[in-house]
Coordinates of N, CA and C in Angstrom, one line a residue:
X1 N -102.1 -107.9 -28.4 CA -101.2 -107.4 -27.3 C -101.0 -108.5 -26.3
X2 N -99.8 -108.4 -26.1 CA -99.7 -109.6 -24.8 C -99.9 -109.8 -23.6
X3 N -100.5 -108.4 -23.3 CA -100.9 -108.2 -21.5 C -102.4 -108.2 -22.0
X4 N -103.3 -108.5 -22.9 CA -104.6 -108.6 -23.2 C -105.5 -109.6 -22.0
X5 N -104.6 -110.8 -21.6 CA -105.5 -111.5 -20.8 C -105.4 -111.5 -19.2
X6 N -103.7 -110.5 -19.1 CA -103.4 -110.2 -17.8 C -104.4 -109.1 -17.8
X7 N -104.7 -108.1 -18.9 CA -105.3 -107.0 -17.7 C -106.8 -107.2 -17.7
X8 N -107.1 -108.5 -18.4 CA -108.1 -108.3 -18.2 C -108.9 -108.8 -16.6
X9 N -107.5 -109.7 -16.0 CA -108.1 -110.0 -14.9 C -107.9 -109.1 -13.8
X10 N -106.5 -108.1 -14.3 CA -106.7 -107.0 -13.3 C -107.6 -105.8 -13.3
X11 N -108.2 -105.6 -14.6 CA -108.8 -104.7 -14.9 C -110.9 -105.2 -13.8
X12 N -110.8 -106.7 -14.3 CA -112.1 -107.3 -13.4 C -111.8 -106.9 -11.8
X13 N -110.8 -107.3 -11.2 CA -110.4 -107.1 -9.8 C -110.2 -105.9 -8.7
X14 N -110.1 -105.2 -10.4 CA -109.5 -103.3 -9.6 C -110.6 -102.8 -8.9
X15 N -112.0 -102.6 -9.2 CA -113.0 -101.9 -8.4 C -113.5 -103.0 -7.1
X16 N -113.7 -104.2 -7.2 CA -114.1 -104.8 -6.0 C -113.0 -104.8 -5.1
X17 N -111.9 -105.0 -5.5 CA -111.1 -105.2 -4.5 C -110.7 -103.1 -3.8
X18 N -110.8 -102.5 -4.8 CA -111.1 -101.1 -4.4 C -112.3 -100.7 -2.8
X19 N -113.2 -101.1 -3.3 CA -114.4 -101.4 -2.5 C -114.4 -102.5 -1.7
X20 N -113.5 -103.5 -1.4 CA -113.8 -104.2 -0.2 C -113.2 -103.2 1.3
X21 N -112.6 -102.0 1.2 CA -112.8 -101.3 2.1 C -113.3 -100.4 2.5
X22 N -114.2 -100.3 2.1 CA -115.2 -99.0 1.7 C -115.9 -99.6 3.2
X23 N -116.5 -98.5 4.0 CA -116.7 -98.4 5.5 C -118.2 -99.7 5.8
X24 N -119.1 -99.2 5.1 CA -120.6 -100.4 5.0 C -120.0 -101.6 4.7
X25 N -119.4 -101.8 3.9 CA -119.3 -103.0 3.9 C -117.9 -103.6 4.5
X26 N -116.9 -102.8 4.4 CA -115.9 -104.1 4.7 C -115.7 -105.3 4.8
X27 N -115.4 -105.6 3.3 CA -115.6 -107.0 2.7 C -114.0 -107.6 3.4
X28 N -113.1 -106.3 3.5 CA -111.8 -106.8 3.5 C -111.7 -107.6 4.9
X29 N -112.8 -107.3 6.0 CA -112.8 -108.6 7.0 C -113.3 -109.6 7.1
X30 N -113.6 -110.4 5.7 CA -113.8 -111.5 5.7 C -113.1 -112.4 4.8
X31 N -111.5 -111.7 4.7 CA -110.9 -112.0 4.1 C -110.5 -113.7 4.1
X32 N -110.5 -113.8 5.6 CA -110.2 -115.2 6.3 C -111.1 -116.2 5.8
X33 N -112.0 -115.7 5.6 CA -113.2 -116.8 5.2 C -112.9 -117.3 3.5
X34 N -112.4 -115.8 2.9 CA -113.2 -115.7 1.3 C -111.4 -116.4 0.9
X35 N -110.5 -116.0 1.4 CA -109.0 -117.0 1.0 C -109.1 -118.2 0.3
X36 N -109.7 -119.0 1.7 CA -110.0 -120.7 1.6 C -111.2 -120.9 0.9
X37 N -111.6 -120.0 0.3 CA -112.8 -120.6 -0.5 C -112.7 -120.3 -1.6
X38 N -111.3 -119.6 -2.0 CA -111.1 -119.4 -3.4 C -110.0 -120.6 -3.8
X39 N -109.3 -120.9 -2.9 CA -108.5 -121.6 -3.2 C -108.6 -122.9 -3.5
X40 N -109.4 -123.4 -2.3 CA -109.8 -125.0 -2.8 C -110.5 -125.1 -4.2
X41 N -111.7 -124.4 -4.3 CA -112.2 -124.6 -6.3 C -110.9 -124.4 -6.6
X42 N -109.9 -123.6 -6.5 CA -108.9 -123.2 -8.1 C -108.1 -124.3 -7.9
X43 N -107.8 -125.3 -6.9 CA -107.1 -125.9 -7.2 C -107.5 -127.8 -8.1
X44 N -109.1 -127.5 -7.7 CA -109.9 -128.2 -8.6 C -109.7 -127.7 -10.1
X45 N -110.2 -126.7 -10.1 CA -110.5 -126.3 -11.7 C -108.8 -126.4 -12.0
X46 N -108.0 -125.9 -11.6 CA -106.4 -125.8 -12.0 C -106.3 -126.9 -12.4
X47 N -106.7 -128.4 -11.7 CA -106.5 -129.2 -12.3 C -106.9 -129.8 -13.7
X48 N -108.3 -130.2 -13.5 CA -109.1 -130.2 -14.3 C -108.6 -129.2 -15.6
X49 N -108.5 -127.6 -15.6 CA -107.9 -127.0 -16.9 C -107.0 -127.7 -17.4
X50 N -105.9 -128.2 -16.9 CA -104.4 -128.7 -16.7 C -104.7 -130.0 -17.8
X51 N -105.5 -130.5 -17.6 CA -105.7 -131.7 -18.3 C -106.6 -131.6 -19.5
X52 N -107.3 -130.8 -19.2 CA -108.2 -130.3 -20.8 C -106.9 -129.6 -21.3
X53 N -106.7 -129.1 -21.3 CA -105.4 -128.3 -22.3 C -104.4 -129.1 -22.8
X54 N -103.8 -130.1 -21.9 CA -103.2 -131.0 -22.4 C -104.1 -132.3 -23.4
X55 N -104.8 -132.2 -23.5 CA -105.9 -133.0 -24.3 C -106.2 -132.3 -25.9
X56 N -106.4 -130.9 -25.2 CA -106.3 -129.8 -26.7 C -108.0 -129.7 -26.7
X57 N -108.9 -130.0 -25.5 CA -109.6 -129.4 -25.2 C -110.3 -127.7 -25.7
X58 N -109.2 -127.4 -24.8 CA -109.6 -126.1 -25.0 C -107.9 -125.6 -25.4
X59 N -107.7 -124.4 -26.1 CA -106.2 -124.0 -25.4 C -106.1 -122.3 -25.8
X60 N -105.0 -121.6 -26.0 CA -104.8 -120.3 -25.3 C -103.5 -119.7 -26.6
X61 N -104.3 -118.7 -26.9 CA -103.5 -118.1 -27.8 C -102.1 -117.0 -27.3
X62 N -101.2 -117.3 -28.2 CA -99.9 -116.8 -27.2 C -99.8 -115.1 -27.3
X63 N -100.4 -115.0 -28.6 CA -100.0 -113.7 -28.8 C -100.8 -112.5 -28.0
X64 N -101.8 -113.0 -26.9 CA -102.3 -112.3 -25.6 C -101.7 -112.8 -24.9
X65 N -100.7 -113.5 -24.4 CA -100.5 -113.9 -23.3 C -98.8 -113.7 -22.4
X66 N -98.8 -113.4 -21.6 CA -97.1 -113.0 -21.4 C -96.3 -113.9 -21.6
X67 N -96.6 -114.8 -21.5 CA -95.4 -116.2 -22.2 C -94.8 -116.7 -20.5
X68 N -95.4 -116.2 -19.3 CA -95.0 -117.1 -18.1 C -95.9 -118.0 -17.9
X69 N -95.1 -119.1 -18.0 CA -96.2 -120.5 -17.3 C -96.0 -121.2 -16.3
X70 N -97.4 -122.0 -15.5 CA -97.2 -122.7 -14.4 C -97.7 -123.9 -15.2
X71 N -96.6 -124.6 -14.9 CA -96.7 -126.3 -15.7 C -97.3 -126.0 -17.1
X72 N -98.8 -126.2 -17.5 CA -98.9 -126.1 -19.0 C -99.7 -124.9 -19.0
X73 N -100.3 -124.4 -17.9 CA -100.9 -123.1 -18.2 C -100.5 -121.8 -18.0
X74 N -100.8 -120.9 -18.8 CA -100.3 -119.8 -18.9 C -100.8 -119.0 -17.4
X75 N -99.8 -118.2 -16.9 CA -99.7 -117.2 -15.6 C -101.3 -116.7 -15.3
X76 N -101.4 -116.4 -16.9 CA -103.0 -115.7 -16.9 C -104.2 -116.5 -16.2
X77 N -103.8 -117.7 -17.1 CA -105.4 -119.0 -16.6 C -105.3 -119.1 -15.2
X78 N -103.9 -118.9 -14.5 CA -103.5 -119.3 -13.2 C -104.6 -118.1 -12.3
X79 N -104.5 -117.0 -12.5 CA -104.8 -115.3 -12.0 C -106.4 -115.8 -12.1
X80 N -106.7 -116.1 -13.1 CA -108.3 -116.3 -13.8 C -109.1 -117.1 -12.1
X81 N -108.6 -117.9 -11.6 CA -109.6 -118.6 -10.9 C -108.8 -117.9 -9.4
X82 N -108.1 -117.1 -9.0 CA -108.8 -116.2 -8.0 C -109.2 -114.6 -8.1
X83 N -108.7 -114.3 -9.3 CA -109.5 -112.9 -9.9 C -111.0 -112.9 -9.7
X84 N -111.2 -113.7 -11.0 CA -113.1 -113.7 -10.8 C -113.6 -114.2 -10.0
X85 N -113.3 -115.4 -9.2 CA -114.3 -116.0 -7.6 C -113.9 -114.8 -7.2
X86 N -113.1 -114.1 -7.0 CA -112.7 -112.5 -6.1 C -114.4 -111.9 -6.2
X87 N -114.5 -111.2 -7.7 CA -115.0 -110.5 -8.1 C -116.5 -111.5 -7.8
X88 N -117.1 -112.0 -8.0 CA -118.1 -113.0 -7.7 C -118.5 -113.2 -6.4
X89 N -117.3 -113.8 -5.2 CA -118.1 -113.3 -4.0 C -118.1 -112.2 -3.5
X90 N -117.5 -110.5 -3.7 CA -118.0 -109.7 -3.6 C -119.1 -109.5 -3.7
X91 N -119.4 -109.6 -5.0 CA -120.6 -109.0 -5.9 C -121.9 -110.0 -4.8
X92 N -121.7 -111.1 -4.5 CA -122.6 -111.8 -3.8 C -122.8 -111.2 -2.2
X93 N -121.8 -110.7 -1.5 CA -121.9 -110.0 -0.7 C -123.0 -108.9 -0.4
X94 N -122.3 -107.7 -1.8 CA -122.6 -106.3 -1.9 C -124.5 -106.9 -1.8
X95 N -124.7 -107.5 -2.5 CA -126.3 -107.8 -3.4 C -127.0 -107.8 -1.4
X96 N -126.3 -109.1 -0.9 CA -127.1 -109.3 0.0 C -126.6 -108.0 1.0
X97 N -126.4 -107.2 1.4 CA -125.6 -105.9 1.9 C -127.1 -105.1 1.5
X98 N -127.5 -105.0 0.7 CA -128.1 -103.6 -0.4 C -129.5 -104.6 -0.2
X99 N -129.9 -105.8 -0.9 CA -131.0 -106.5 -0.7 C -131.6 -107.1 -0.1
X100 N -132.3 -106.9 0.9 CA -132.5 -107.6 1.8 C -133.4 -108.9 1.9
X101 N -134.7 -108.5 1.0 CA -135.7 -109.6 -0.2 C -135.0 -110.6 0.1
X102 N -135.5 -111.9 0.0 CA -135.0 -112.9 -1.1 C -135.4 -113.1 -2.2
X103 N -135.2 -112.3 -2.8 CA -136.1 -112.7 -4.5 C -136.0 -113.4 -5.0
X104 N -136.0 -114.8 -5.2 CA -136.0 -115.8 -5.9 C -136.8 -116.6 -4.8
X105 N -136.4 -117.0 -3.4 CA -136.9 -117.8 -3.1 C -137.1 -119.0 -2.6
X106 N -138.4 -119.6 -2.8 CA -138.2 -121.3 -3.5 C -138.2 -121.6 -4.7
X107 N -138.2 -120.6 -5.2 CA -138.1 -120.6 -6.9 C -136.9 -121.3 -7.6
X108 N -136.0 -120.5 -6.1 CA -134.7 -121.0 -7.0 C -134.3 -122.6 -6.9
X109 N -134.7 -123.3 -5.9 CA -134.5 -124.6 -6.1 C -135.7 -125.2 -7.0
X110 N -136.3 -125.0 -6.9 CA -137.3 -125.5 -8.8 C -136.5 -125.3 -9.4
X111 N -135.8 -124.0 -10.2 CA -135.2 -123.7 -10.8 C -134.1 -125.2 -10.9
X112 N -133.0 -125.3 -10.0 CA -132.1 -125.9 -9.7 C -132.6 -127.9 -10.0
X113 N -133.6 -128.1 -9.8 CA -134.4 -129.7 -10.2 C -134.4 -129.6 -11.2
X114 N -135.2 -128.2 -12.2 CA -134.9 -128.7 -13.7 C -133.9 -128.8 -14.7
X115 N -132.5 -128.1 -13.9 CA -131.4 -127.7 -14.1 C -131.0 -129.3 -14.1
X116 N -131.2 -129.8 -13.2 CA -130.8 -131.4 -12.8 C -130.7 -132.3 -13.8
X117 N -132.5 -132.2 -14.1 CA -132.5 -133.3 -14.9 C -132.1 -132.7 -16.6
X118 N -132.1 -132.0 -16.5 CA -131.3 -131.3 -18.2 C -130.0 -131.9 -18.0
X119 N -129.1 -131.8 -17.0 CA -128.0 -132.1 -17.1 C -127.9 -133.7 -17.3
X120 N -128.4 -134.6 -16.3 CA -128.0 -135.7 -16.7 C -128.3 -136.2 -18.2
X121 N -129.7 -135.5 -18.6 CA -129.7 -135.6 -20.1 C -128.6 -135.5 -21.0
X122 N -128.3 -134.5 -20.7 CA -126.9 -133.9 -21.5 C -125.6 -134.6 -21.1
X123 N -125.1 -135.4 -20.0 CA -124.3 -136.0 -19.9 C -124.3 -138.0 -20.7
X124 N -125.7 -138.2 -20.8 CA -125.9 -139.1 -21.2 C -126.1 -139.2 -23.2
X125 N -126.7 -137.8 -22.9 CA -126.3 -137.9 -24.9 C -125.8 -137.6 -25.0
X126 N -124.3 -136.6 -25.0 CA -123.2 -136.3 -24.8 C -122.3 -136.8 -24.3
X127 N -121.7 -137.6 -24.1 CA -121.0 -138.8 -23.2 C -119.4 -138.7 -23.8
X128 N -119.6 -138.5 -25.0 CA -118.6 -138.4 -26.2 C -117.9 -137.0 -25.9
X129 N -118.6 -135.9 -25.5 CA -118.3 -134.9 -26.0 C -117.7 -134.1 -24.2
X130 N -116.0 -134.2 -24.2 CA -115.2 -134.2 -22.5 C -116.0 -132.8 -22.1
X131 N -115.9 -131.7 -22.7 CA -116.5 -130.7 -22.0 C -117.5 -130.7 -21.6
X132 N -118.8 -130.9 -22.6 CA -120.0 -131.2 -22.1 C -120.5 -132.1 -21.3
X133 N -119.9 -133.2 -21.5 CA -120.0 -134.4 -20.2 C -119.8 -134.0 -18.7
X134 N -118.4 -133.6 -19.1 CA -117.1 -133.7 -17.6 C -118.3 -132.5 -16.5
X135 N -118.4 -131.0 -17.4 CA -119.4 -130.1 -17.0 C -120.1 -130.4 -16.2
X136 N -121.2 -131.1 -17.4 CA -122.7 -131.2 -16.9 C -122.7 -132.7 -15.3
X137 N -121.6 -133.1 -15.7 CA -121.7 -134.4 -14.3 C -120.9 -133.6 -12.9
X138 N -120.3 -132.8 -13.3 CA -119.8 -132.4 -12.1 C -120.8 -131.1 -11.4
X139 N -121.1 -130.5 -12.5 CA -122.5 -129.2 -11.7 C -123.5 -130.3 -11.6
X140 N -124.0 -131.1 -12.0 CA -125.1 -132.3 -11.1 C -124.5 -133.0 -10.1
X141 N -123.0 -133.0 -9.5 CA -123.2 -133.5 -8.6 C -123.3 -132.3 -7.2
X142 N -122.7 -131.6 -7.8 CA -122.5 -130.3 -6.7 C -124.3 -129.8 -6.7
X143 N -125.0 -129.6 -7.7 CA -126.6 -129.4 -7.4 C -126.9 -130.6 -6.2
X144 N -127.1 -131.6 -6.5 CA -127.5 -132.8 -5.6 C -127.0 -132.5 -4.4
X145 N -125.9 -132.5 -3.9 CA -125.2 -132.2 -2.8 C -126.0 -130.8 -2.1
X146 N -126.5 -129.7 -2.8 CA -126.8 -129.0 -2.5 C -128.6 -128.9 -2.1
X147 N -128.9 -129.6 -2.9 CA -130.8 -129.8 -3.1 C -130.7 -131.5 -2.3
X148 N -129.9 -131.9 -2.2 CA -130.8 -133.7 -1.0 C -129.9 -133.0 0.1
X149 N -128.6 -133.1 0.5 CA -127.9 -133.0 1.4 C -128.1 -131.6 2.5
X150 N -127.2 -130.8 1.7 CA -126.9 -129.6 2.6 C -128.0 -128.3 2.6
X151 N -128.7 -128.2 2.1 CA -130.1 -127.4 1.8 C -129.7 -126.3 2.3
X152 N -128.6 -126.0 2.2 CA -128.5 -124.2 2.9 C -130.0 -123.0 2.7
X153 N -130.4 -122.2 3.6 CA -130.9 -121.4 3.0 C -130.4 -120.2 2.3
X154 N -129.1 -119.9 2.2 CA -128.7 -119.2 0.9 C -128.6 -119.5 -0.7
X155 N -129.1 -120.6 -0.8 CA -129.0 -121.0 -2.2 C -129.9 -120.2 -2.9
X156 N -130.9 -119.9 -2.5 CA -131.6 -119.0 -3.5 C -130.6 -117.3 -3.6
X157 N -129.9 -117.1 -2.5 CA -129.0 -115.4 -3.1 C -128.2 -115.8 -3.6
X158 N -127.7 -117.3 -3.7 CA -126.7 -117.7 -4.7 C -126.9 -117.7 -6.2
X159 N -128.3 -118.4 -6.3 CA -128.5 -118.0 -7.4 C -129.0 -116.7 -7.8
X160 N -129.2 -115.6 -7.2 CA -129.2 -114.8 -7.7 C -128.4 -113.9 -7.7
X161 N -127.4 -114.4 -7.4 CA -126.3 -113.4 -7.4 C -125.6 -114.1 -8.3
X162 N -126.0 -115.1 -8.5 CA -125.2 -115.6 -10.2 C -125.9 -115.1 -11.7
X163 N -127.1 -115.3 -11.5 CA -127.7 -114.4 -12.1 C -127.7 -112.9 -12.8
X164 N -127.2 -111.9 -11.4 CA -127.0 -110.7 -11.5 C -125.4 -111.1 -12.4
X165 N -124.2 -111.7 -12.1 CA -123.0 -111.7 -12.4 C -122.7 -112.7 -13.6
X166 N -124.2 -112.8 -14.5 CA -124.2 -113.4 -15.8 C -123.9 -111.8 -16.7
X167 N -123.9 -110.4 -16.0 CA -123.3 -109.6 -17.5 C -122.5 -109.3 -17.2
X168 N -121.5 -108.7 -16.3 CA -120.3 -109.2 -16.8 C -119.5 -110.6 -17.0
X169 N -120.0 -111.7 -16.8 CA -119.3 -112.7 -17.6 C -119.6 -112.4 -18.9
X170 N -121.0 -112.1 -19.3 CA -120.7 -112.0 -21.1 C -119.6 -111.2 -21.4
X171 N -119.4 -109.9 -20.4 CA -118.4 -108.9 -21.1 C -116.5 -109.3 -20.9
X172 N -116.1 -110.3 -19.4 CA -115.7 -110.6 -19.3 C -115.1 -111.8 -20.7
X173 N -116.5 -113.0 -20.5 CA -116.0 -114.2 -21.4 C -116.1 -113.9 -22.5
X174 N -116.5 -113.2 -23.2 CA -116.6 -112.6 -24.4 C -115.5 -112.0 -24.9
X175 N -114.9 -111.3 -24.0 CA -113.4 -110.7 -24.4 C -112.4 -111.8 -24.9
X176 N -112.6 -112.6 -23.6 CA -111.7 -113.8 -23.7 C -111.9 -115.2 -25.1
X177 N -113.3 -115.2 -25.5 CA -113.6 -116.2 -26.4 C -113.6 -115.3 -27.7
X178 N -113.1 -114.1 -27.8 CA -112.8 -113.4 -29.4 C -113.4 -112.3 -29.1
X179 N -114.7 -111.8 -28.4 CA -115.4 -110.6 -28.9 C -114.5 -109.5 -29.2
X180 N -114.4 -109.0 -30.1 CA -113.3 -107.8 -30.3 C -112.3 -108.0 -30.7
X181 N -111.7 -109.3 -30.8 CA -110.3 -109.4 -31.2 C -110.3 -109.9 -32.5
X182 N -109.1 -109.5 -33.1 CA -108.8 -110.9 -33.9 C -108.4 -112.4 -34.0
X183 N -108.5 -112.6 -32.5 CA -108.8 -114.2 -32.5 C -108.8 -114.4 -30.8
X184 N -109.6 -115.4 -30.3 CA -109.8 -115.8 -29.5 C -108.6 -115.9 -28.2
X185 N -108.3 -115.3 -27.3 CA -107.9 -115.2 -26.4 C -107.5 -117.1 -25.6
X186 N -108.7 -117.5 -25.5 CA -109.0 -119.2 -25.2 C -109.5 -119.5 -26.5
X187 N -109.3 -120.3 -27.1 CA -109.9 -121.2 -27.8 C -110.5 -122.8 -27.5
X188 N -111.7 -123.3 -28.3 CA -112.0 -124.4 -27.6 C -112.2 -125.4 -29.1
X189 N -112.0 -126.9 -29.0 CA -111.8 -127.4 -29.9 C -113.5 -128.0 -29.8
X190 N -114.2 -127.5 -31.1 CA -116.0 -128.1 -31.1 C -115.8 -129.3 -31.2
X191 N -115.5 -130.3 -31.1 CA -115.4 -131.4 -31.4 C -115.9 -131.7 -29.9
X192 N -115.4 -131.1 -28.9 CA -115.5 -131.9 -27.2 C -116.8 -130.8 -27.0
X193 N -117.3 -130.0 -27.5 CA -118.7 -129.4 -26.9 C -119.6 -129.5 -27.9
X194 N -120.7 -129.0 -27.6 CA -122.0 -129.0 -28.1 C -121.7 -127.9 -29.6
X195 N -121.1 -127.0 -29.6 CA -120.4 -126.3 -30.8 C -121.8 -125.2 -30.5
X196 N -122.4 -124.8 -29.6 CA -123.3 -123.9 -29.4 C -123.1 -122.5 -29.2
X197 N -122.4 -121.5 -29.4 CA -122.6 -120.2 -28.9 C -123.2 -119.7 -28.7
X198 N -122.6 -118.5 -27.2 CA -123.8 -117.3 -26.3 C -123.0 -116.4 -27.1
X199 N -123.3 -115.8 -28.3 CA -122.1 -114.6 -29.1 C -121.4 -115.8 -29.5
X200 N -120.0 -115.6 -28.8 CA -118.7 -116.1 -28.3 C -118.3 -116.9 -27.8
X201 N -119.4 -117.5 -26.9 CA -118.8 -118.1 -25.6 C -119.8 -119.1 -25.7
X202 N -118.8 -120.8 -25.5 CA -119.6 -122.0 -25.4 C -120.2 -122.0 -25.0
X203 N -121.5 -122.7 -25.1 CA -122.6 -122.3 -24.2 C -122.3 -123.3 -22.6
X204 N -121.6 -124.6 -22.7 CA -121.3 -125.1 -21.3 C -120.4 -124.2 -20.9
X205 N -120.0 -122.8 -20.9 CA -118.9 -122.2 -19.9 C -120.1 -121.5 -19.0
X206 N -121.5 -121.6 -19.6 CA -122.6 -121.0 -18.4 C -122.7 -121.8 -17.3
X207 N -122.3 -122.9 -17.4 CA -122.7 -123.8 -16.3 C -121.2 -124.4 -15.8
X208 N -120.0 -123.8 -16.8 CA -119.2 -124.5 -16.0 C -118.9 -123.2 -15.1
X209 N -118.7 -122.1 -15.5 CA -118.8 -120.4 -14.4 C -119.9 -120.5 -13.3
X210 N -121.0 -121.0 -13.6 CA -121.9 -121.3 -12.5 C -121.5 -122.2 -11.1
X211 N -120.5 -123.4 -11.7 CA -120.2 -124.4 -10.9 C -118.9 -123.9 -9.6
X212 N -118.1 -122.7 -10.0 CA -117.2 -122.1 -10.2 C -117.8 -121.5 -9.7
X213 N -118.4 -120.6 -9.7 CA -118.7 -119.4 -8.7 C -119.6 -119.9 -7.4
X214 N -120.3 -120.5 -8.0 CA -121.3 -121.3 -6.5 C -120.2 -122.3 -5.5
X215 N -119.5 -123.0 -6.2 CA -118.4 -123.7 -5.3 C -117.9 -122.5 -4.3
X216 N -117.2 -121.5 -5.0 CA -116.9 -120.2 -4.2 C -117.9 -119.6 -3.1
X217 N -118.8 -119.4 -3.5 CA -119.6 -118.8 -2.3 C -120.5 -120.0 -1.3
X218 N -120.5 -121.2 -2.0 CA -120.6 -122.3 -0.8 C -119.7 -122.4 0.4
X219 N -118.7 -122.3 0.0 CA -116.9 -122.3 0.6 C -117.0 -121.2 1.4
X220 N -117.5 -119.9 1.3 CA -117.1 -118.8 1.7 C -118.2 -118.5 2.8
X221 N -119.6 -118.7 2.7 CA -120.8 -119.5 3.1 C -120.4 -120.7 4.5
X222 N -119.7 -121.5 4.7 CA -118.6 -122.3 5.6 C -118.5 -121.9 6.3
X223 N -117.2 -121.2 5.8 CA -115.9 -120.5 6.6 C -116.4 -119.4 7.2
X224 N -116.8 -118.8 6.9 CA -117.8 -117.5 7.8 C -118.2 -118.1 9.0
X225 N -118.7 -119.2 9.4 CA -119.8 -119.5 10.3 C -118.7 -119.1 11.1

């Protein structure tokens, strides 16, 4: 069906953006903040897609897709990177709203050091391979930035609010990398990744949705002050 990858980002957006007015939280007054912090990442990743697609990186099956395009990507891919940061810093919101804990901690920067050094691993034996590389050096530089430089103390509800918003990405990316269909929504050429599946879904889209959603709520983290 051809509205398959449009509804799926309206179908992601309908209940948070339903609930950003809901009286406890009114998320919808922090609209000002959460705008500019969706925008700048999408205009990174926009690009970045723009050029993997043109490369044949990844690419996009037509027979989900309405057939309107902005330059080489379809309307959909365009929706994709302020739909889900949408749905992501809500959900990062609601958690800290409801949780008060820090459950993670200092855990989560340990976490984030061994994250580190996996990655340069993986950028250095992989060097060959644009998705895995491009990925793993750009979430290592944004870690670093975040663990020497800027040390916020919300990194730890960042990561766990990425954490919490790893099931619906499976349900989300999953839709999108075939689960259920008869053919993948996005397609990715294994030649430029590690050819590893979570199900469905490359396994660098965990870390490139990671990089992508934490850019978002660093941004939005900002702008609030």
């Amino acid at each position: 069906m051809k509205y398959t990858y449009l509804l799926v980002n309206l179908c992601s957006v309908a209940v948070p953006l339903a609930f950003s007015f809901e009286s406890k939280l009114q998320f919808y007054k922090k609209w000002k903040a959460l705008f500019p912090a969706l925008l700048l990442p999408a205009i990174f990743f926009l690009v970045w897609d723009s050029i993997f697609t043109a490369q044949g990186v990844w690419g996009f099956n037509q027979q989900y897709l309405t057939g309107i395009k902005l330059y080489n990507l379809p309307l959909e891919e365009v929706l994709f990177f302020f739909c889900i940061p949408y749905c992501c810093v809500f959900t990062y919101e609601v958690l800290n709203h409801f949780i008060k804990r820090d459950v993670l901690g200092k855990y989560a920067r340990h976490g984030a050091t061994i994250l580190a050094y996996m990655l340069v691993a993986l950028a250095f034996k992989y060097s060959d391979k644009a998705y895995t590389f491009w990925t793993s050096v750009f979430t290592l530089v944004f870690l670093l930035a975040h663990l020497v430089l800027l040390k916020k103390p919300y990194w730890s509800r960042l990561v766990f609010a990425y954490l919490v918003i790893l099931i619906p990405f499976f349900i989300v990316n999953g839709i999108l990398t075939g689960t259920g269909l008869e053919n993948p929504v996005v397609w990715y050429n294994d030649d430029e990744n590690l050819g590893i599946r979570l199900l469905t879904i490359p396994v660098e889209d965990s870390m490139y949705g990671f990089l992508l959603i934490a850019s978002n709520i660093s941004l939005f983290e900002y702008f609030k002050r």
